[in-house]
Coordinates of C-alpha atoms in Angstrom, one line a residue:
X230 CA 0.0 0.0 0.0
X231 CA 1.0 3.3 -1.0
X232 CA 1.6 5.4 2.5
X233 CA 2.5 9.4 2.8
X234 CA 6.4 10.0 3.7
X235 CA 5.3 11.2 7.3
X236 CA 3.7 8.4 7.9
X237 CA 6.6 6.1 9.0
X238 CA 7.8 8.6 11.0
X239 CA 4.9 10.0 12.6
X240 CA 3.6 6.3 13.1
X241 CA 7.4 5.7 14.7
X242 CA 6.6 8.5 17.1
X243 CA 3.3 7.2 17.7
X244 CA 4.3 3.8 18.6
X245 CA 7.0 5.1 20.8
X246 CA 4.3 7.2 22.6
X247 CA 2.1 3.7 22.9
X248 CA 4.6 2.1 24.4
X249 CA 5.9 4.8 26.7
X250 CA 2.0 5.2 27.7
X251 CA 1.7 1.2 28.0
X252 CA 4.5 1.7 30.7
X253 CA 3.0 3.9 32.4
X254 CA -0.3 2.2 32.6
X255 CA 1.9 -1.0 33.6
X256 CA 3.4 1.0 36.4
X257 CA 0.3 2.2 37.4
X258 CA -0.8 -1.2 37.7
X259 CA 2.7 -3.0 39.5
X260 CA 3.0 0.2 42.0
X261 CA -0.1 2.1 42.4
X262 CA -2.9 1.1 44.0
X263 CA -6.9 0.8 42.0
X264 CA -8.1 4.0 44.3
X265 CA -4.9 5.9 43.8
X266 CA -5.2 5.2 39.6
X267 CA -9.2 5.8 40.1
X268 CA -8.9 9.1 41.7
X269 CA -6.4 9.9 39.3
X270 CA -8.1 9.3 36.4
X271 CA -11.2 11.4 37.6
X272 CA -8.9 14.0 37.9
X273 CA -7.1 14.0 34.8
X274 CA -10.5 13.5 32.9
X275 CA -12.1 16.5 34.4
X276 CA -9.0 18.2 33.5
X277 CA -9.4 16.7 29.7
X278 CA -13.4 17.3 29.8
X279 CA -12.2 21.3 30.5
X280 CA -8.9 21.3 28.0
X281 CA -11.2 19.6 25.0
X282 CA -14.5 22.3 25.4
X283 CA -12.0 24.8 25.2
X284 CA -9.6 23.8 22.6
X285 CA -13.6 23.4 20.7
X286 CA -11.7 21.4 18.3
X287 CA -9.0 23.9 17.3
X288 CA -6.0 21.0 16.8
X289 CA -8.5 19.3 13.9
X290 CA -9.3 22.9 12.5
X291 CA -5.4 23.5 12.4
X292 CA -5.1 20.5 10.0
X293 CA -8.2 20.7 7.8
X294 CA -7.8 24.3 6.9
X295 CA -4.1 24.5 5.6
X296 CA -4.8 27.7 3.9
X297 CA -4.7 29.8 7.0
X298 CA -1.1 30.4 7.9
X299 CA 0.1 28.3 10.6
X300 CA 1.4 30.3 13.1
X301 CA -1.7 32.4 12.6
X302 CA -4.0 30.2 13.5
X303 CA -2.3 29.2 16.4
X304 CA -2.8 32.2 17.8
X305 CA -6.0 32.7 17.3
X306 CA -6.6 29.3 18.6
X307 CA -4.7 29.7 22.0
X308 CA -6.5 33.1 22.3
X309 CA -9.6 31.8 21.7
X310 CA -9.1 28.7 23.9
X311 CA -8.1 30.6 27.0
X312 CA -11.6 32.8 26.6
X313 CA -13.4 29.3 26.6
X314 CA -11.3 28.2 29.6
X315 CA -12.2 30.9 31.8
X316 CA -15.7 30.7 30.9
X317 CA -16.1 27.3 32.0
X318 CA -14.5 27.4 35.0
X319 CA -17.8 26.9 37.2
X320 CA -18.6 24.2 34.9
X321 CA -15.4 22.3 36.2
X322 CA -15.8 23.3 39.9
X323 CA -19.3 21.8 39.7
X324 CA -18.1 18.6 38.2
X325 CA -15.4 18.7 40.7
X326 CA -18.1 19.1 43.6
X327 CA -20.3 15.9 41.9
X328 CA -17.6 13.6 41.6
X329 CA -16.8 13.6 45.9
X330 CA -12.9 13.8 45.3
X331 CA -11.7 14.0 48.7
X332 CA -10.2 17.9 48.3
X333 CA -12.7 20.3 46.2
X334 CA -9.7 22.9 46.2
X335 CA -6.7 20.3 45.7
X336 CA -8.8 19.0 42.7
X337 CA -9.2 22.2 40.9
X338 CA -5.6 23.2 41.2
X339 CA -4.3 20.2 39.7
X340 CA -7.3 20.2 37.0
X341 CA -6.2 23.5 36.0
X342 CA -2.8 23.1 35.5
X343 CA -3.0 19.5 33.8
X344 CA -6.1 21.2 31.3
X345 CA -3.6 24.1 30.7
X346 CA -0.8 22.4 29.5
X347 CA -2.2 19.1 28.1
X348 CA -4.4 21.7 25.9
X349 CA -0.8 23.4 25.0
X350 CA 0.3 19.7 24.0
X351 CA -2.5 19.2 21.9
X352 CA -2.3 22.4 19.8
X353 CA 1.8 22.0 19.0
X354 CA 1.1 18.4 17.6
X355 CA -0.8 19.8 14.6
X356 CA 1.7 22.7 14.4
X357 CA 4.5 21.0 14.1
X358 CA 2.7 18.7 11.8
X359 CA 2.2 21.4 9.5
X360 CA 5.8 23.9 10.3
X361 CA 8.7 21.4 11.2
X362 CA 9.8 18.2 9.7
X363 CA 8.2 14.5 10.2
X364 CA 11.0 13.6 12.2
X365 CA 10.5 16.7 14.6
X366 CA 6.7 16.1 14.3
X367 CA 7.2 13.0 15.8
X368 CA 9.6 14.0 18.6
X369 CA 6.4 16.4 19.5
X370 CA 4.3 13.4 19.9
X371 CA 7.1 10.7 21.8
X372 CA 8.4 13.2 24.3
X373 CA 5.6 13.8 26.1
X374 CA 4.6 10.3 27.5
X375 CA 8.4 9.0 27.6
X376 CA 9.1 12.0 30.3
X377 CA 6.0 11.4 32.2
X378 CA 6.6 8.2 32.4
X379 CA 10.1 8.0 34.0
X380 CA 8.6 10.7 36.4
X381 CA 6.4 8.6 37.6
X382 CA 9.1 5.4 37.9
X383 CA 10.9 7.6 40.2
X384 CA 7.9 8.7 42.4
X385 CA 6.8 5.0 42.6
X386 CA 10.0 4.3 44.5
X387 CA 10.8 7.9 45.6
X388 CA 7.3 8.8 46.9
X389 CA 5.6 5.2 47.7
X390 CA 3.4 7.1 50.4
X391 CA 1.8 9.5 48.4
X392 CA 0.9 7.7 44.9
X393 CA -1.3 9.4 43.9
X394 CA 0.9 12.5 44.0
X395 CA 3.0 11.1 41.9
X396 CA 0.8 10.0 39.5
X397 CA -0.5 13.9 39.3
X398 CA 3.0 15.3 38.8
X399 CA 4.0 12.7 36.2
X400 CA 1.5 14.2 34.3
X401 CA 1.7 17.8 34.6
X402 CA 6.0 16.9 33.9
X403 CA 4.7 15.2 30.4
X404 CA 2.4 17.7 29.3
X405 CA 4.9 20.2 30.5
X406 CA 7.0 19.0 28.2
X407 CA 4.4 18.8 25.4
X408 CA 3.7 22.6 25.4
X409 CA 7.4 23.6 24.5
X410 CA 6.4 22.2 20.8
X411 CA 4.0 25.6 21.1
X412 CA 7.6 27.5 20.5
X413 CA 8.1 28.5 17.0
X414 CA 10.7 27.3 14.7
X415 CA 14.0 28.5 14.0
X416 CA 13.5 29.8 10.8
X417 CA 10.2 31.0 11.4
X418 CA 9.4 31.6 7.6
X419 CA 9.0 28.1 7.5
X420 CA 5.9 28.2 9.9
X421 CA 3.5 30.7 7.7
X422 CA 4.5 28.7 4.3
X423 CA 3.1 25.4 2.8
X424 CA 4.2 21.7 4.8
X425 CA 7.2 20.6 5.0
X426 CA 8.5 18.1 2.7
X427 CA 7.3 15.1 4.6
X428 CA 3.9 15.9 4.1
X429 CA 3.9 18.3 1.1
X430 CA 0.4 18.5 -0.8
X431 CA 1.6 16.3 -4.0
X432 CA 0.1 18.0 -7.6
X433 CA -3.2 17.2 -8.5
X434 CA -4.5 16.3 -4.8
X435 CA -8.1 17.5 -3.9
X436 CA -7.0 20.7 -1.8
X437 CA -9.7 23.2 -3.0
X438 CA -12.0 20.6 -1.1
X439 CA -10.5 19.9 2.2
X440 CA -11.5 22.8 4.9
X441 CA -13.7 22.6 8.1
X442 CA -17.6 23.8 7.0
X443 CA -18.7 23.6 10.3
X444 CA -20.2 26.6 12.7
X445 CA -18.4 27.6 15.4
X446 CA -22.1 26.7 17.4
X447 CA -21.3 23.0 15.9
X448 CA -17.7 22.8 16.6
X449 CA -18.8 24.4 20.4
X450 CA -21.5 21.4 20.4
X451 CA -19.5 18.5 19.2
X452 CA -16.7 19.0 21.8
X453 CA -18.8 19.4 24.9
X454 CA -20.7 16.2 23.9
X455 CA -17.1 14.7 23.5
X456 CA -16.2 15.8 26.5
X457 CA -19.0 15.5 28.6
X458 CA -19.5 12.0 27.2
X459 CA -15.3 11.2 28.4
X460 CA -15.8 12.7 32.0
X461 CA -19.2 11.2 32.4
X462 CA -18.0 7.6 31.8
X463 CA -15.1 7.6 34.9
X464 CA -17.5 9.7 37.4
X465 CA -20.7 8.0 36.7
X466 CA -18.7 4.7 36.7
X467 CA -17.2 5.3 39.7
X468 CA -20.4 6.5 41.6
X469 CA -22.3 3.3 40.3
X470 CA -19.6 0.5 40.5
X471 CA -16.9 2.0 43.0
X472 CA -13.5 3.6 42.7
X473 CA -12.0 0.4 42.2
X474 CA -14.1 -0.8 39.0
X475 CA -13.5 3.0 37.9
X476 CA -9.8 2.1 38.0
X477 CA -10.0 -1.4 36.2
X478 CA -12.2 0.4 33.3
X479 CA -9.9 3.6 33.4
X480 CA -6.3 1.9 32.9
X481 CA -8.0 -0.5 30.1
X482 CA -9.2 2.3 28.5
X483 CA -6.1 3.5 28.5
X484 CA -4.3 0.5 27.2
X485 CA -6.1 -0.3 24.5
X486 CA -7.2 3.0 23.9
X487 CA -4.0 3.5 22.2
X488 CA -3.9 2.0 19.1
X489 CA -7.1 3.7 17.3
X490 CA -5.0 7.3 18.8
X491 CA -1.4 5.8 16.8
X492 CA -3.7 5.3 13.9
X493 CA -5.2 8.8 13.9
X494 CA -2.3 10.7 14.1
X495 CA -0.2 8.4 11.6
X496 CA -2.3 8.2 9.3
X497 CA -5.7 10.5 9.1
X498 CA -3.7 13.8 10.6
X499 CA -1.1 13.3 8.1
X500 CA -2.9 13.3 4.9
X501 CA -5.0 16.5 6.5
X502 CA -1.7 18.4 7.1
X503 CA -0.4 17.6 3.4
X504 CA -4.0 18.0 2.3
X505 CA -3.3 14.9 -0.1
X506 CA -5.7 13.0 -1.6
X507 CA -6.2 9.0 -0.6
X508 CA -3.1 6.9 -1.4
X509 CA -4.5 3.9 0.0
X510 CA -7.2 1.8 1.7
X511 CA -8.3 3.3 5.0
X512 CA -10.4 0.1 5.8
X513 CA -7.1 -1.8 5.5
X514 CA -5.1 0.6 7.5
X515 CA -8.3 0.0 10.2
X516 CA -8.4 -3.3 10.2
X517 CA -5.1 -3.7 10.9
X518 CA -4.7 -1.0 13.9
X519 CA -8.1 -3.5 15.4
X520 CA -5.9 -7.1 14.9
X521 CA -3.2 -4.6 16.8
X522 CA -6.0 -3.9 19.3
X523 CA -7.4 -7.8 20.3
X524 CA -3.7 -8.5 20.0
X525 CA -2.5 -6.2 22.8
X526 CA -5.8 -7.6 24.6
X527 CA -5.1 -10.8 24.7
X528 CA -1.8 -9.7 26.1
X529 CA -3.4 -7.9 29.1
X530 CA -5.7 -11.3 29.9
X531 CA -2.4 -13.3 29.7
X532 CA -0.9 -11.2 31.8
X533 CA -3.5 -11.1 34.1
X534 CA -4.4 -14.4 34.0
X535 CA -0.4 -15.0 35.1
X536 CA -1.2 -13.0 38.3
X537 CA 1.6 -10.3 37.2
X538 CA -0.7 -7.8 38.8
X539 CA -2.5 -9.5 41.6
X540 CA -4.4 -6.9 43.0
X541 CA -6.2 -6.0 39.9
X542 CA -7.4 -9.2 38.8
X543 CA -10.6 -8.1 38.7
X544 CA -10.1 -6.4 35.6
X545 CA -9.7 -9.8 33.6
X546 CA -13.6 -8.9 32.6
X547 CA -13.6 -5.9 31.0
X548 CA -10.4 -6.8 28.6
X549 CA -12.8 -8.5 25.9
X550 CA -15.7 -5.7 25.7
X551 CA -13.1 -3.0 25.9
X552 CA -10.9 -4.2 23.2
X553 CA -13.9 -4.7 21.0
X554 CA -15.0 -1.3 21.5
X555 CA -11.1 0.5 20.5
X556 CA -10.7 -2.2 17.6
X557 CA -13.7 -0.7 15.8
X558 CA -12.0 2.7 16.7
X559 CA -9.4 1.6 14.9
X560 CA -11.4 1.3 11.8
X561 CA -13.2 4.4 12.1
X562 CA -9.8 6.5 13.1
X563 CA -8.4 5.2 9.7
X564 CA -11.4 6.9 7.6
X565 CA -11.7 10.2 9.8
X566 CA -10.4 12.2 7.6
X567 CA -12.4 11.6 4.6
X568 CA -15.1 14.1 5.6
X569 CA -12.8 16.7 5.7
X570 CA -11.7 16.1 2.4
X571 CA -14.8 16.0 1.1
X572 CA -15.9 19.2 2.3
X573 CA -18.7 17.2 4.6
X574 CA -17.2 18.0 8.1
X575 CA -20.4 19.3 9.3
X576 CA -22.4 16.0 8.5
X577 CA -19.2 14.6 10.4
X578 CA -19.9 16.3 13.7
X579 CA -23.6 15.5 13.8
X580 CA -22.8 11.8 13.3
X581 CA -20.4 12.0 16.5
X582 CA -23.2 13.6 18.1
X583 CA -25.4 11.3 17.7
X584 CA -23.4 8.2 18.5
X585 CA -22.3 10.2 21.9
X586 CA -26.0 10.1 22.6
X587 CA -26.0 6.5 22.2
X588 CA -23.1 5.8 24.3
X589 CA -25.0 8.0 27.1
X590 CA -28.1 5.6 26.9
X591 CA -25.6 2.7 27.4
X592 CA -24.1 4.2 30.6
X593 CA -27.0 5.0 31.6
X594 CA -28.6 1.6 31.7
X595 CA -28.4 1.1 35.6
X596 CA -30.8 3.8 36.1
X597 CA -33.6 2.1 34.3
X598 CA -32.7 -1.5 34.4
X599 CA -35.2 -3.5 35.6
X600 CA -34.7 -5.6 38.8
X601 CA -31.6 -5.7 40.7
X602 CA -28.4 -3.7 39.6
X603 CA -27.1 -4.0 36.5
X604 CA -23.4 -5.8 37.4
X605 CA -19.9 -3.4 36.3
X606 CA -19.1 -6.0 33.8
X607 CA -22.7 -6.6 32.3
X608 CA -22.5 -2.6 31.8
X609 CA -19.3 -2.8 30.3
X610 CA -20.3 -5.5 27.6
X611 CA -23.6 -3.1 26.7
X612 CA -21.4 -0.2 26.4
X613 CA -18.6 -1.9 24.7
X614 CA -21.0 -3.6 21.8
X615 CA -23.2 -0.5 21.2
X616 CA -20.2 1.7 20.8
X617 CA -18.4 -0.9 18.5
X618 CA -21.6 -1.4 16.1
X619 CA -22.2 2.4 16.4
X620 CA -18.6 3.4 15.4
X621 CA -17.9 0.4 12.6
X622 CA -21.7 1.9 10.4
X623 CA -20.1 4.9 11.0
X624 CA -16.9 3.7 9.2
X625 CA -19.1 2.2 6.3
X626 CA -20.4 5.9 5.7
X627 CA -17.2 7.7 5.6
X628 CA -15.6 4.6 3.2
X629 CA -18.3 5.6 1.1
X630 CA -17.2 9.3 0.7
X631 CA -13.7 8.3 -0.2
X632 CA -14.9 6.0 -2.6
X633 CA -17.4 8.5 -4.3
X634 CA -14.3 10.9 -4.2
X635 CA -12.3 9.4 -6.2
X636 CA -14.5 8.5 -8.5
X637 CA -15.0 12.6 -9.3

C-alpha cells in the first residue's frame, strides 16, 4: 500500500508514545494502588473534559484548513481557547463538587494546571505537523509520555506514600514537556509557508475541497458532547460500581485505547496536514490498527491471568468488551479524515453527536434497568457492543465518501 512519507515517522513517534504510555499504565498497575489510579483518572478526565471544550476542536481545524497560515492560527486558537477556559470554570468546579474527590480545592488546582498544559500539547502536535519536519513532528508526539513516564518510575520508588501525587506530577511533567512544541521554529518563515516536505500536498491532490464547513455553534456542540461523554464515563462509573471498577475500566481504557489514537495521528492527521488525496485503503489501515488492538488484549488477559498484577485481577472482565469497542475505533480513526476532504465536516460532527447520545443511553442503563443492579461488567459488555456497532456503520459511511471521491 502506498503510505504518505510522514507516515513512517509520525507512526514511529506514535508507537514510541504507545509504548511509553503502555509503561505507564503497567506502572500504574505494578505500584499504584486501584483507588490511587481511580482518583487519578477522575482527575485528569475533568481536567481533559475542560482542555477539550476549550480547545472546541482547534488541533483538527489546524489540520483541515491548511490555507490559514500556521502560526496564525495558532494564535488565534490559544486566544480563543483561554476565553473558553475561563468561561467554563464553574462548569469544572461543579463537576469537581459531583464527583466527591476527597479535596474540592486540591482538585481544581491540579485540574487546571494538567487542562492548561495538556491543551498546549495538543495544539503543537498539529503545528509541528504542518511547520517542522516529520521527524521533529514525531519528537512532539514521543516526548511527552516517555518523560511522564520515567517521572512517575521515580515517584513510585521515591514517593511510595503519596501515589497518587505522583501519579499527578508525572503528568503535569509530560504535558509540561508537550507545550514547548508551542515555541516556533527557528527559521520561522517556514511556519507561515506550505508543509514541509514530509507531508507536502503532492500535484493534483483534492486541496480546494478539504476545509472545516462547520459553525463555530457545531464545533462548540461537538466537543462538549465529547467531552461530557469522556468525564461522564469515569465519574458516573465510579459513583455506580466504585472507585476500584473506575480504576480497572480507566487503565483499560487507556491500554487499549492506544492503538485507534497511533492510527489517527499516523495516518488521518497526516494526509489533513499535506491536504493529499487518498493513497490507500483506510479500511485496511483500520483493520489492521483492530488485529493490533485484540492483539495487545489478549496480552493484558495473559498477563492477568499470570497473576503479574494480583491486586487488579478483577479487571480480567472488562479486557474483551473494551478491546472490541477500540478495535472498531481503529477502523473508524483510519477513515476520519475523509469528511474533511470531502468538504462534509459538518455532516461529520452530527454523526459524533449522535453516537455520543448512544453511548449515554448505554451508561445510563443502571438507572432504568429492571430488577436488581445492572453488574460493572454486564455494563461494560452493553457499552462496549453498542459503541463498536455504532462506530464500525459509521466507518461504512465515511468509506463511502472516499470512494465516491475518487470516483469525481
Amino acid at each position: 500500500m502506498k503510505l504518505p512519507r510522514a507516515t513512517l515517522a509520525v507512526a514511529l513517534g506514535s508507537a514510541i508514545s504507545l509504548a511509553a504510555q503502555a509503561l505507564f499504565s503497567l506502572v500504574m498497575l505494578r505500584w499504584f494502588t486501584p483507588q490511587a489510579v481511580g482518583t487519578f483518572s477522575v482527575v485528569s478526565q475533568i481536567a481533559f473534559f475542560w482542555m477539550t471544550l476549550a480547545l472546541a476542536q482547534s488541533p483538527l481545524t489546524l489540520l483541515a484548513d491548511a490555507h490559514v497560515p500556521a502560526r496564525q492560527a495558532l494564535r488565534s486558537a490559544l486566544a480563543a481557547s483561554l476565553r473558553r477556559m475561563a468561561w467554563l470554570a464553574p462548569v469544572v468546579v461543579a463537576a469537581v463538587a459531583w464527583s466527591r474527590l476527597p479535596s474540592s480545592a486540591w482538585a481544581i488546582v491540579w485540574a487546571c494546571g494538567l487542562a492548561l498544559l495538556q491543551g498546549g500539547w495538543y495544539l503543537a502536535q498539529p503545528y509541528a505537523l504542518r511547520t517542522r519536519s516529520p521527524h521533529v513532528a514525531a519528537l512532539a508526539k514521543a516526548a511527552p509520555p516517555v518523560t511522564a513516564l520515567a517521572v512517575a518510575t521515580v515517584a513510585a520508588f521515591a514517593w511510595p506514600e503519596q501515589p497518587l501525587g505522583g501519579l499527578l506530577c508525572a503528568a503535569l511533567a509530560g504535558y509540561a514537556a508537550g507545550a514547548l512544541w508551542l515555541l516556533p521554529p527557528r527559521r520561522t518563515a517556514n511556519a507561515d509557508s506550505d508543509a514541509p516536505s514530509g507531508t507536502a500536498r503532492p500535484s493534483g491532490a483534492p486541496a480546494r475541497t478539504q476545509r472545516d464547513d462547520r459553525s463555530t455553534r457545531l464545533r462548540l456542540a461537538h466537543t462538549a458532547v465529547d467531552a461530557l461523554t469522556g468525564a461522564g464515563l469515569l465519574i458516573v462509573w465510579q459513583r455506580t460500581h466504585g472507585a476500584a471498577d473506575a480504576g480497572y475500566l480507566a487503565l483499560l481504557l487507556r491500554l487499549l485505547g492506544f492503538v485507534p489514537v497511533v492510527v489517527h495521528a499516523s495516518w488521518a492527521q497526516v494526509l489533513l496536514a499535506g491536504g493529499s488525496g487518498q493513497p490507500g485503503s483506510p479500511l485496511r489501515v483500520g483493520l489492521a490498527g483492530a488485529m493490533a488492538t485484540f492483539a495487545l488484549g489478549a496480552a493484558c488477559a495473559l498477563a492477568l491471568q499470570a497473576g503479574l498484577a494480583p491486586s487488579w485481577q478483577a479487571a480480567m472482565p472488562y479486557v474483551a468488551p473494551l478491546a472490541l469497542w477500540q478495535a472498531a475505533a481503529c477502523v473508524h480513526a483510519a477513515c476520519s479524515h475523509l469528511p474533511f476532504q470531502q468538504g462534509r465536516a459538518t455532516a461529520f460532527s452530527r454523526t459524533a453527536i449522535a453516537v455520543a447520545l448512544l453511548q449515554w443511553a448505554a451508561l445510563a442503563l443502571p438507572v432504568w434497568w429492571p430488577g436488581a443492579p445492572l453488574p460493572a461488567v454486564a455494563h461494560a459488555w452493553c457499552l462496549g457492543t453498542a459503541s463498536a456497532v455504532a462506530l464500525l456503520a459509521w466507518a461504512l459511511w465515511m468509506a463511502g465518501l472516499g470512494k465516491r471521491g475518487r470516483q469525481t
